[in-house]
mmCIF file of C-alpha atoms in Angstrom:
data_model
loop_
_atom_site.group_PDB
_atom_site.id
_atom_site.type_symbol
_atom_site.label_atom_id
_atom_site.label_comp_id
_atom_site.label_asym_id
_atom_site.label_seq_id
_atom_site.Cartn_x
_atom_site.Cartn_y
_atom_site.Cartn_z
ATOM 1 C CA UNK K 869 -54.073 -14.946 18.943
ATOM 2 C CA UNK K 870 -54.698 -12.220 16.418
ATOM 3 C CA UNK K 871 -51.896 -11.405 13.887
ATOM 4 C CA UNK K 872 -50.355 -8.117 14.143
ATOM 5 C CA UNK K 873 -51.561 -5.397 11.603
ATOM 6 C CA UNK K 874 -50.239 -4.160 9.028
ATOM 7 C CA UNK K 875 -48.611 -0.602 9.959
ATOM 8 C CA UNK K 876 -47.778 -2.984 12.608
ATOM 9 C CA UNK K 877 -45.492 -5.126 10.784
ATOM 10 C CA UNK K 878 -44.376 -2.136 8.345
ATOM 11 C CA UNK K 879 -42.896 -0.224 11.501
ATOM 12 C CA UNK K 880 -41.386 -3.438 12.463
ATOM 13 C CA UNK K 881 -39.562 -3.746 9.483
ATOM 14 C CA UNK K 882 -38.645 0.016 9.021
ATOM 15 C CA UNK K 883 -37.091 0.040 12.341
ATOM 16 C CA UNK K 884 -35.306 -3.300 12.167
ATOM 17 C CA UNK K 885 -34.009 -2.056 8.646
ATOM 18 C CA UNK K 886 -32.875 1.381 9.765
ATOM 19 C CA UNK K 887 -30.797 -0.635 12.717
ATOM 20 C CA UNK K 888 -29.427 -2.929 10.193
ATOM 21 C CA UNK K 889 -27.877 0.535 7.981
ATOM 22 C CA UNK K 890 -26.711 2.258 11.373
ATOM 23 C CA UNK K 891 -24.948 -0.820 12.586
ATOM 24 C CA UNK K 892 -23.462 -1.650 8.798
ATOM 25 C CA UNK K 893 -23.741 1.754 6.985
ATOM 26 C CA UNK K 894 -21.392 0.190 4.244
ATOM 27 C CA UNK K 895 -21.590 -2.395 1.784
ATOM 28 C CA UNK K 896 -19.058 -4.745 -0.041
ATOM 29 C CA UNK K 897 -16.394 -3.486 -3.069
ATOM 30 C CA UNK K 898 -17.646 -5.025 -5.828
ATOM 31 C CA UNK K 899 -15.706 -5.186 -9.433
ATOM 32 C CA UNK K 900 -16.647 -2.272 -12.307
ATOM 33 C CA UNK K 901 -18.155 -0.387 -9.214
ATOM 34 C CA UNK K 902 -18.136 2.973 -11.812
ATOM 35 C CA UNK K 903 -19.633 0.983 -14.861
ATOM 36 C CA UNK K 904 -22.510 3.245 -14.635
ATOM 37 C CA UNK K 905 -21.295 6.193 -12.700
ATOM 38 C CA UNK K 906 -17.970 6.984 -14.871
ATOM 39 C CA UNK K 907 -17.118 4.051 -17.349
ATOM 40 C CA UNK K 908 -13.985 5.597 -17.935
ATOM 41 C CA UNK K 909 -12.744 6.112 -14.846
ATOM 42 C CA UNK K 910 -10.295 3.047 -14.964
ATOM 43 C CA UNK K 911 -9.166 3.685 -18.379
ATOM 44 C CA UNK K 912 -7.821 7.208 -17.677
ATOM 45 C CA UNK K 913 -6.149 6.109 -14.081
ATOM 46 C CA UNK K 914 -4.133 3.703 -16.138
ATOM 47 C CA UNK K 915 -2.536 5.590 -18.623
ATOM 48 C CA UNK K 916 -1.765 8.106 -16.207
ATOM 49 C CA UNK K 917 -0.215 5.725 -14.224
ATOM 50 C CA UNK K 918 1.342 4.430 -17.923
ATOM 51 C CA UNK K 919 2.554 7.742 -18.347
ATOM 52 C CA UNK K 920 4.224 8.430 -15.410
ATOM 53 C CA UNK K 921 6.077 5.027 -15.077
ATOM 54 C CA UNK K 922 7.651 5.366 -18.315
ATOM 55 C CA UNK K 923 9.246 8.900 -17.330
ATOM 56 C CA UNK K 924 10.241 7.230 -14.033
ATOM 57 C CA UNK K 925 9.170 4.021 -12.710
ATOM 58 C CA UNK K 926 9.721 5.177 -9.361
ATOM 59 C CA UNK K 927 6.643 6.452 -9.646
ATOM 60 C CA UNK K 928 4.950 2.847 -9.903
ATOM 61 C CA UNK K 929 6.697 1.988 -6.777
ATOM 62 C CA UNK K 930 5.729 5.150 -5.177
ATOM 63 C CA UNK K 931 1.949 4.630 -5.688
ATOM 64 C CA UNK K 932 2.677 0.689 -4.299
ATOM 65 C CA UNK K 933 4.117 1.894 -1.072
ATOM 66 C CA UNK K 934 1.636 4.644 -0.632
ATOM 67 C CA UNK K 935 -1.268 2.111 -0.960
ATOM 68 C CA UNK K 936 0.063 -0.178 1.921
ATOM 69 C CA UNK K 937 0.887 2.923 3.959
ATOM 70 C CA UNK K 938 -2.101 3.990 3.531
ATOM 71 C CA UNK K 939 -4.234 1.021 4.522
ATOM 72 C CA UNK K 940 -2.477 0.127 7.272
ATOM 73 C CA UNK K 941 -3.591 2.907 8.797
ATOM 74 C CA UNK K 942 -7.007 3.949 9.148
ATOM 75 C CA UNK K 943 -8.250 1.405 6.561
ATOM 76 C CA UNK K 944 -8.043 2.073 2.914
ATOM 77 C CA UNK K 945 -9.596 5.667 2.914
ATOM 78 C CA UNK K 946 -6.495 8.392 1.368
ATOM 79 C CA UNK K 947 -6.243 9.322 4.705
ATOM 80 C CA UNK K 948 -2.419 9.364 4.115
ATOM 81 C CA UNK K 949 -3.033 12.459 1.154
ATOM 82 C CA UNK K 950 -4.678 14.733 3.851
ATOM 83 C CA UNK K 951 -2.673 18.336 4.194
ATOM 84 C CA UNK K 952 -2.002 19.707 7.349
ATOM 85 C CA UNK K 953 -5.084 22.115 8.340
ATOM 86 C CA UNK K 954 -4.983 24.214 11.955
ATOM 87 C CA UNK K 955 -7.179 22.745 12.810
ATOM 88 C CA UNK K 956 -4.862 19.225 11.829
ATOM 89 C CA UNK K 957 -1.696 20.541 11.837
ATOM 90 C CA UNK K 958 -0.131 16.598 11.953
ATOM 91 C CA UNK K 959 -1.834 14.479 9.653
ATOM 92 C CA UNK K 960 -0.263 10.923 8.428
ATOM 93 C CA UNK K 961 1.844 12.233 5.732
ATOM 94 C CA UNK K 962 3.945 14.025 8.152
ATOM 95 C CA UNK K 963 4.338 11.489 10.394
ATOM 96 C CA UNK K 964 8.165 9.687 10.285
ATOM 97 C CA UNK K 965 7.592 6.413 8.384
ATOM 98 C CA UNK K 966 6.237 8.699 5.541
ATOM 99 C CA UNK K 967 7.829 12.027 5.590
ATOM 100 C CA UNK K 968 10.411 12.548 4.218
ATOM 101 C CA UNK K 969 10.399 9.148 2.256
ATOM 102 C CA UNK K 970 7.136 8.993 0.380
ATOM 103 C CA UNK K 971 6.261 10.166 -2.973
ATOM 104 C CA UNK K 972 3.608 10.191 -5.190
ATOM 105 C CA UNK K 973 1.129 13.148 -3.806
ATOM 106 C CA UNK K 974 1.530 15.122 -7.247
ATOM 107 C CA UNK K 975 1.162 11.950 -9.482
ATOM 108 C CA UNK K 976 -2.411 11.119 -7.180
ATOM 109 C CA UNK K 977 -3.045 14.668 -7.719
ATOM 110 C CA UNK K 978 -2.683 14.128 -11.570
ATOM 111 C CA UNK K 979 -5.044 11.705 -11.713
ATOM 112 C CA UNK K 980 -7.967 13.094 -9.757
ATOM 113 C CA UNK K 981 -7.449 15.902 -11.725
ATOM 114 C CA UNK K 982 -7.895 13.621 -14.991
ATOM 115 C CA UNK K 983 -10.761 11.798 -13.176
ATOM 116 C CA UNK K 984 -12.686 14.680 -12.126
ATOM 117 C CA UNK K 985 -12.908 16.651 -15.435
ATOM 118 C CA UNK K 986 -14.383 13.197 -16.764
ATOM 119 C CA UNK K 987 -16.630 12.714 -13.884
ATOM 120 C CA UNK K 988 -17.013 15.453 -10.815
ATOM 121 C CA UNK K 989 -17.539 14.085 -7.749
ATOM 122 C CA UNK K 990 -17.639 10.145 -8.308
ATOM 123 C CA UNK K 991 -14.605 8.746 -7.671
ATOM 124 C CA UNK K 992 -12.971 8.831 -4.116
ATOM 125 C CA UNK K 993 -8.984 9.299 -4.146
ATOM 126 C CA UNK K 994 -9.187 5.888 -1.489
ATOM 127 C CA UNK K 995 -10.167 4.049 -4.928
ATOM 128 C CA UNK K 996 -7.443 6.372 -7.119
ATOM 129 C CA UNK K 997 -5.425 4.723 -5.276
ATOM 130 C CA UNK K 998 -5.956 1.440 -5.424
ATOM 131 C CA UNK K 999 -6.535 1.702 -9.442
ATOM 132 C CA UNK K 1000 -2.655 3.234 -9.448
ATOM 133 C CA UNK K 1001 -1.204 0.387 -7.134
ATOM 134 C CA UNK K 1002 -3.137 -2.160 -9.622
ATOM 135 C CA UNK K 1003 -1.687 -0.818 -12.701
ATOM 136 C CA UNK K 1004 1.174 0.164 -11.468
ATOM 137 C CA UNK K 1005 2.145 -3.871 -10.758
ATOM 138 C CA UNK K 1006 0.845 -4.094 -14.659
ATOM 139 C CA UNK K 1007 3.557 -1.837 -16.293
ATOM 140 C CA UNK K 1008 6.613 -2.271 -13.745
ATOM 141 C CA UNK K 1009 6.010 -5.953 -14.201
ATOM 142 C CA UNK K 1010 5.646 -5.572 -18.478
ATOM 143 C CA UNK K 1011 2.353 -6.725 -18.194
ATOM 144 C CA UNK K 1012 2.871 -9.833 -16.656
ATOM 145 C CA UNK K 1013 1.064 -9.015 -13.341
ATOM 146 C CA UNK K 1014 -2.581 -7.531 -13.549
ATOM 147 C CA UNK K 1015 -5.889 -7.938 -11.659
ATOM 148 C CA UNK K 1016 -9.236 -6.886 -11.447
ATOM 149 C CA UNK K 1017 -9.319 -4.319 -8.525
ATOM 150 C CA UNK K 1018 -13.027 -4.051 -6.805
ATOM 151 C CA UNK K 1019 -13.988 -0.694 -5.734
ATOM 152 C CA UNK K 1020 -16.275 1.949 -4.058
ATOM 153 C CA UNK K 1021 -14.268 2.891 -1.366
ATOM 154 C CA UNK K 1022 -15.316 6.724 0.475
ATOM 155 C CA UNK K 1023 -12.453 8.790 1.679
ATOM 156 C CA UNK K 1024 -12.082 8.981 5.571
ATOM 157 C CA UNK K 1025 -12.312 12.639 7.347
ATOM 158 C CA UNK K 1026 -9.574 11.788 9.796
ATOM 159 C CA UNK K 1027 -5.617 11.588 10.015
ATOM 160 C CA UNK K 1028 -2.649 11.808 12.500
ATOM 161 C CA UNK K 1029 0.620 11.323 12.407
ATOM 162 C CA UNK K 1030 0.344 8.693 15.499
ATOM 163 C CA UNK K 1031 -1.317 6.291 13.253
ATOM 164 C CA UNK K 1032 1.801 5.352 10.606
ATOM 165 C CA UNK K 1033 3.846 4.945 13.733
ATOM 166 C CA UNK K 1034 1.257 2.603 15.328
ATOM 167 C CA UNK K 1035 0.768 0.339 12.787
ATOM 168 C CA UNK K 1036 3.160 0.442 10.435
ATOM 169 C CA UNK K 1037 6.132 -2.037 10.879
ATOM 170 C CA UNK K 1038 9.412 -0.241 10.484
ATOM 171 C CA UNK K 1039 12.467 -1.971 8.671
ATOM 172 C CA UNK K 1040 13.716 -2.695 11.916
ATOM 173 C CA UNK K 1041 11.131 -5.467 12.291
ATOM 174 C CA UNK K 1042 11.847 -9.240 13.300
ATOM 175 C CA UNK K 1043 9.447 -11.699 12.039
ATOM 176 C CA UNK K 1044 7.128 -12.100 15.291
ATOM 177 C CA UNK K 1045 7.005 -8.403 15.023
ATOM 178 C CA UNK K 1046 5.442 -8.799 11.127
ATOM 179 C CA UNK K 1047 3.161 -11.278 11.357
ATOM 180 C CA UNK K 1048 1.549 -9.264 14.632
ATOM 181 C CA UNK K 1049 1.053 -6.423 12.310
ATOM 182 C CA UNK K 1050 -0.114 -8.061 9.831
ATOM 183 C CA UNK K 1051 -2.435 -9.936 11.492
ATOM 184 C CA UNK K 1052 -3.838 -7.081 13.084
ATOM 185 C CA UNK K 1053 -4.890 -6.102 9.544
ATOM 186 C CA UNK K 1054 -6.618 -9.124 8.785
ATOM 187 C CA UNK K 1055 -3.314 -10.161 6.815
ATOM 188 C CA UNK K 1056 -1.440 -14.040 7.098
ATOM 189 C CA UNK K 1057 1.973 -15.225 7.209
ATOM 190 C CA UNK K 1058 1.646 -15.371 3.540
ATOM 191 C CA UNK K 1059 0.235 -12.300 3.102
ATOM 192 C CA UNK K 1060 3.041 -10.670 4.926
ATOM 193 C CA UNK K 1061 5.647 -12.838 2.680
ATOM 194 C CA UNK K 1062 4.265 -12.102 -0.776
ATOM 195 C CA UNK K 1063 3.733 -8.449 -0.456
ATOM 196 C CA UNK K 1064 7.169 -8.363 1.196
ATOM 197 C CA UNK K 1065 7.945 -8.519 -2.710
ATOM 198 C CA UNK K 1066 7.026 -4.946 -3.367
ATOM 199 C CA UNK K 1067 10.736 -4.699 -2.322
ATOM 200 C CA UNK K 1068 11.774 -5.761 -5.852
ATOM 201 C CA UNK K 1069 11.417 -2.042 -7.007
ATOM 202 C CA UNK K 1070 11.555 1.286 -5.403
ATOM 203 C CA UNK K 1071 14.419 3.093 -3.687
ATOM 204 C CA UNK K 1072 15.614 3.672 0.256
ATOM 205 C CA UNK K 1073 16.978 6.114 2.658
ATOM 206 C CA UNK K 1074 20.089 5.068 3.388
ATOM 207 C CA UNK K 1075 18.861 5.865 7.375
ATOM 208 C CA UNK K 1076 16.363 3.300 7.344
ATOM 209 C CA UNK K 1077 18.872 0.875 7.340
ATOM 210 C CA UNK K 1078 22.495 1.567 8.160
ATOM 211 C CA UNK K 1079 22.121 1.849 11.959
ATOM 212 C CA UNK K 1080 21.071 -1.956 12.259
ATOM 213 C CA UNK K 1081 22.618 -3.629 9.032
ATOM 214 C CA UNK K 1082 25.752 -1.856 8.627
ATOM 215 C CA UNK K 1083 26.597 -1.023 11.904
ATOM 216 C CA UNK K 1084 29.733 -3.242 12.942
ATOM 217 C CA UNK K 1085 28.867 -3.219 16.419
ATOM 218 C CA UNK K 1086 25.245 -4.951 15.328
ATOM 219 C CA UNK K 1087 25.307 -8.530 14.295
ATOM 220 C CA UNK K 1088 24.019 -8.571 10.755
ATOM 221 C CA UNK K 1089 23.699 -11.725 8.346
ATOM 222 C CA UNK K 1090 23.901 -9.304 5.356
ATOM 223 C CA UNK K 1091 26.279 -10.625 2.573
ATOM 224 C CA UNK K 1092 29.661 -9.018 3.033
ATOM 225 C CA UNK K 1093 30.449 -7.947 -0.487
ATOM 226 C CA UNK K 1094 26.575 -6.235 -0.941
ATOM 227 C CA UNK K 1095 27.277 -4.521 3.083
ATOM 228 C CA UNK K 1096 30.639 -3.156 1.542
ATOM 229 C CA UNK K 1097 29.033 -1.720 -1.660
ATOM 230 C CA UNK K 1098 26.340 -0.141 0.459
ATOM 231 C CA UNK K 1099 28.691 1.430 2.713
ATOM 232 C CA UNK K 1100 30.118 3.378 -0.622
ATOM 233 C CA UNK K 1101 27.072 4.540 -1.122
ATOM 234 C CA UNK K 1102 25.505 5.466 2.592
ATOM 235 C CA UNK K 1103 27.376 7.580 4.941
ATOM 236 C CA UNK K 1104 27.517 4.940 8.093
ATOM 237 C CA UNK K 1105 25.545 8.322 10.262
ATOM 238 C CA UNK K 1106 22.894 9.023 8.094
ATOM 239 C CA UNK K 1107 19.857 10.587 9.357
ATOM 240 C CA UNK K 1108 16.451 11.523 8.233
ATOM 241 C CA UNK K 1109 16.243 15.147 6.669
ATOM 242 C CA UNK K 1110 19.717 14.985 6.838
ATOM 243 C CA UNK K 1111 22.556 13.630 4.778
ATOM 244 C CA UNK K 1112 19.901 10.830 3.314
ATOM 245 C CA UNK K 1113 21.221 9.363 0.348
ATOM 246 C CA UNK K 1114 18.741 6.755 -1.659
ATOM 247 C CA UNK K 1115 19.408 3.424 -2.998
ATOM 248 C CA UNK K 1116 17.860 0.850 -5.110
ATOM 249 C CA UNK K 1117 16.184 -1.724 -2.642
ATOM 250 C CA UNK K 1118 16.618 -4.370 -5.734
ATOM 251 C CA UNK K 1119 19.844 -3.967 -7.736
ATOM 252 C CA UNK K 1120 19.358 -6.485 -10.020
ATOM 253 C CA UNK K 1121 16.108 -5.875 -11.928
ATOM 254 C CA UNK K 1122 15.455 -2.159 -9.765
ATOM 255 C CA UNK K 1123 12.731 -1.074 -12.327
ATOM 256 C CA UNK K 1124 11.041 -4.286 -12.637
ATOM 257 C CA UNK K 1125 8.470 -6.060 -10.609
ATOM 258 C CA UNK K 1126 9.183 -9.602 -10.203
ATOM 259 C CA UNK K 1127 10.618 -12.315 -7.812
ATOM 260 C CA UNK K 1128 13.940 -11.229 -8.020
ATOM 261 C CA UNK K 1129 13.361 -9.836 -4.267
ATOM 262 C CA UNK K 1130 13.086 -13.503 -3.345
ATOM 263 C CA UNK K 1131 16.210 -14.591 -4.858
ATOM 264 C CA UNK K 1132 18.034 -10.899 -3.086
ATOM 265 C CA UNK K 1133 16.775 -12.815 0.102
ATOM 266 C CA UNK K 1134 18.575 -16.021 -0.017
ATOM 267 C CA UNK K 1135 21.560 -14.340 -1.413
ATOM 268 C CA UNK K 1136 21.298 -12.089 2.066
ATOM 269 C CA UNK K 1137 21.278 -8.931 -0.618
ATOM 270 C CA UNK K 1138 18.704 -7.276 0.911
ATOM 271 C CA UNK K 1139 18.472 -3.891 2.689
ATOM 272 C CA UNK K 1140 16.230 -4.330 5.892
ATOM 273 C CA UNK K 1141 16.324 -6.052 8.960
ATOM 274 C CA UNK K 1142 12.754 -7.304 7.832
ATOM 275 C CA UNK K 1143 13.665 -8.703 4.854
ATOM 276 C CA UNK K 1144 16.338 -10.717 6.185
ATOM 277 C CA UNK K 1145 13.678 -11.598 9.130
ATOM 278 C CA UNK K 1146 11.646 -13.649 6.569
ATOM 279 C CA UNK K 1147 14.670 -16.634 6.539
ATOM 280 C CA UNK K 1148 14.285 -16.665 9.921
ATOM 281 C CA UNK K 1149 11.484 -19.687 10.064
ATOM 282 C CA UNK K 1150 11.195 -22.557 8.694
ATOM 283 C CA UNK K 1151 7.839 -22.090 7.405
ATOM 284 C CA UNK K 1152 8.486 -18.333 5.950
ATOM 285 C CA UNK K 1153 11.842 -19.411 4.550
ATOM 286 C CA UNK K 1154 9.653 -22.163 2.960
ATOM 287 C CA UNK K 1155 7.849 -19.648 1.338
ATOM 288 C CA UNK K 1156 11.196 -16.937 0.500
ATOM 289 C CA UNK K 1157 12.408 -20.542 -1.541
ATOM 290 C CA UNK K 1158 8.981 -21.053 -3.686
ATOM 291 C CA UNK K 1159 8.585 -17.741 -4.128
ATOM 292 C CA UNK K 1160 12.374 -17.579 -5.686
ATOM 293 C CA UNK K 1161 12.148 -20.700 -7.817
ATOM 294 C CA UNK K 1162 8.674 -21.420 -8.991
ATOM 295 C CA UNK K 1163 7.733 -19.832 -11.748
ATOM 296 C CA UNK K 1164 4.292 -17.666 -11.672
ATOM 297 C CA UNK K 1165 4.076 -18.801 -8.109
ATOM 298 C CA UNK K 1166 4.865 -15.479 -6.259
ATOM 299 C CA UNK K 1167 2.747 -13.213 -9.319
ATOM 300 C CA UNK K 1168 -0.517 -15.039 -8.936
ATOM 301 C CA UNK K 1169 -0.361 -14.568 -4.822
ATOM 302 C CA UNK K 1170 0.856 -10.930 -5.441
ATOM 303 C CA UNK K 1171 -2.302 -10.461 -7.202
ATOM 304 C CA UNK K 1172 -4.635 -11.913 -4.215
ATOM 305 C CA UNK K 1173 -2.945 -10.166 -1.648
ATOM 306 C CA UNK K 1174 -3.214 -6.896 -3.199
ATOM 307 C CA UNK K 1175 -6.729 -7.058 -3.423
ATOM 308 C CA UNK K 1176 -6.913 -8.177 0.235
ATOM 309 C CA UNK K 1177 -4.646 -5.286 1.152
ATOM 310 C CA UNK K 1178 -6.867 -2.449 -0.545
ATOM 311 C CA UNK K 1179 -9.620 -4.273 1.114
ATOM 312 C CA UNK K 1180 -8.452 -3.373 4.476
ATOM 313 C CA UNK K 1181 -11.327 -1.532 6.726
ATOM 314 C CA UNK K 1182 -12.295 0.403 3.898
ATOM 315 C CA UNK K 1183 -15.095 2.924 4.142
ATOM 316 C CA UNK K 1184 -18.409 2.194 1.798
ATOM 317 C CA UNK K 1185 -22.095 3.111 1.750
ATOM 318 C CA UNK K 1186 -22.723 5.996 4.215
ATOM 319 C CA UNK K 1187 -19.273 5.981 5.776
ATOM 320 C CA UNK K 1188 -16.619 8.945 4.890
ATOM 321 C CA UNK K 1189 -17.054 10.794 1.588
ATOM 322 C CA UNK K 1190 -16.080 11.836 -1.702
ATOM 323 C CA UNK K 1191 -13.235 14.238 -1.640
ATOM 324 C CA UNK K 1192 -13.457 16.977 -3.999
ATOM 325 C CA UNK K 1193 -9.797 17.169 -3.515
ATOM 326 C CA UNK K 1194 -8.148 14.716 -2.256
ATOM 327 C CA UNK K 1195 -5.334 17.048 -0.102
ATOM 328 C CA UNK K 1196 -8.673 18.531 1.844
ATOM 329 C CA UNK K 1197 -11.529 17.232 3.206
ATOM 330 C CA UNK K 1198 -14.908 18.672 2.148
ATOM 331 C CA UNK K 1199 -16.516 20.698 4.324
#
């Protein structure tokens, strides 16, 4: 049997290699994605980012939250920074679970700004992002918490306020209820528990917890000192957009990132029906208890599961784009 000719065979392997890009247009995050592209581009998220935590760490937390809301839903593409258009009038930052509640738009907006003037067009606001959340954990926690943070994430084209309410578990959660989302996301039992302990800093709503932890008519294991403090700060019919007060979700170390969250847990001084949900195996409680008492033990599995958490269906290769700014898609 003759062999097949040459153009033969070429074809063969042009087709077969332009299925391969169509069915994965992407390819992995790898570490000092911009060495080539923009060198600095780390250097000048981070002392941002160093910047704005030391007027306010809030701001830290903010950029923490916003990069597991944001992943959740859609992947890790800045989906959740997308303006309302007409032609999206509802994108994910209006949706409940992030509007009113979270921050950190202007501070994103700081950086791309820095970022840009540096390098136009090279790096996507999905990997802004996750650069803030990184350093973010490195100056809340005084240096004591930092990791290498791959990148070369695109920015996704699409957002809607149904997706945050989808797959985003509210405070309300029980445990079953956790791990299911989190396993949706690729995301284990341990996961769940050790980024749970992004709770150490950052503030509330008083709303997204009063109705089911302070409520007298709902059983509650929450320590009865802490509920009586937090009922002198909350009004008991607090509402969202309405008479909202905030309060520290850690009040012992509330600026600093470290396993004090833990600790909050087993003392049942903790604001959401979520947190308290984590004593309610043996095998998570397990976890609450090492997590408390060991040192280093909780910061070294922080720092894997936030890499698997900005990891999270993220967009690469051919897939989404880099936003000029990262409010508006480009068009």
């Amino acid at each position: 049997m003759a062999s097949p000719s040459l153009p033969l065979v070429t074809c063969a392997l042009l087709l077969l290699l332009a299925a391969t890009c169509q069915a994965h247009p992407y390819w992995p995050l790898e570490l000092a994605y911009y060495r080539d592209k923009c060198p600095q581009a780390e250097a000048v998220v981070k002392a941002v980012i160093g910047e704005a935590v030391r007027q306010n760490p809030g701001n830290g937390a903010a950029v923490i939250r916003m990069l597991f809301h944001d992943c959740f839903v859609e992947g890790c593409d800045a989906s959740i920074l997308l303006d309302p258009t007409p032609f999206n009038p509802t994108p994910e930052k209006l949706s409940a679970p992030n509007n009113p509640s979270m921050r950190g738009f202007d501070l994103i907006d700081a950086i791309k700004h820095a970022v840009e003037a540096a390098c136009p067009g090279v790096v996507s606001c999905a990997d802004i992002i996750a650069f803030a959340a990184r350093d973010a954990t490195y100056f809340l926690s005084g240096g004591k918490v930092y990791f290498d943070m791959p990148s070369g994430r695109r920015d996704g084209t699409f957002s809607n306020d149904s997706g945050p309410i989808d797959f985003l578990p509210p405070p309300t959660s029980n445990l079953s209820d956790l791990v299911s989302s989190f396993a949706v996301k690729g995301l284990s039992v341990e996961d769940m528990v050790v980024l749970s302990g992004a709770h150490t800093v950052g503030r509330s709503h008083c709303s997204s917890f009063v109705p089911d932890r302070l409520n007298a008519s709902v059983f509650s294991d929450i320590d009865g000192g802490f509920a009586w403090f937090l009922r002198s700060q909350c009004p008991l019919d607090a509402t969202p957009g309405g008479n909202d007060p905030t309060v520290m979700l850690d009040f012992v170390t509330p600026n600093t990132l470290d396993n004090q969250y833990y600790k909050n847990v087993l003392d049942h001084k903790v604001l959401f029906t979520s947190d308290a949900a984590l004593l309610t195996s043996p095998e998570t409680a397990k976890m609450v208890v090492d997590n408390a008492v060991i040192p280093g033990w909780w910061e070294d599995r922080f720092k894997a599961a936030m890499v698997k958490l900005a990891s999270i269906q993220v967009k690469t290769g051919y897939q989404g784009q880099i936003r000029k700014n990262c409010r508006v898609i480009n068009y």
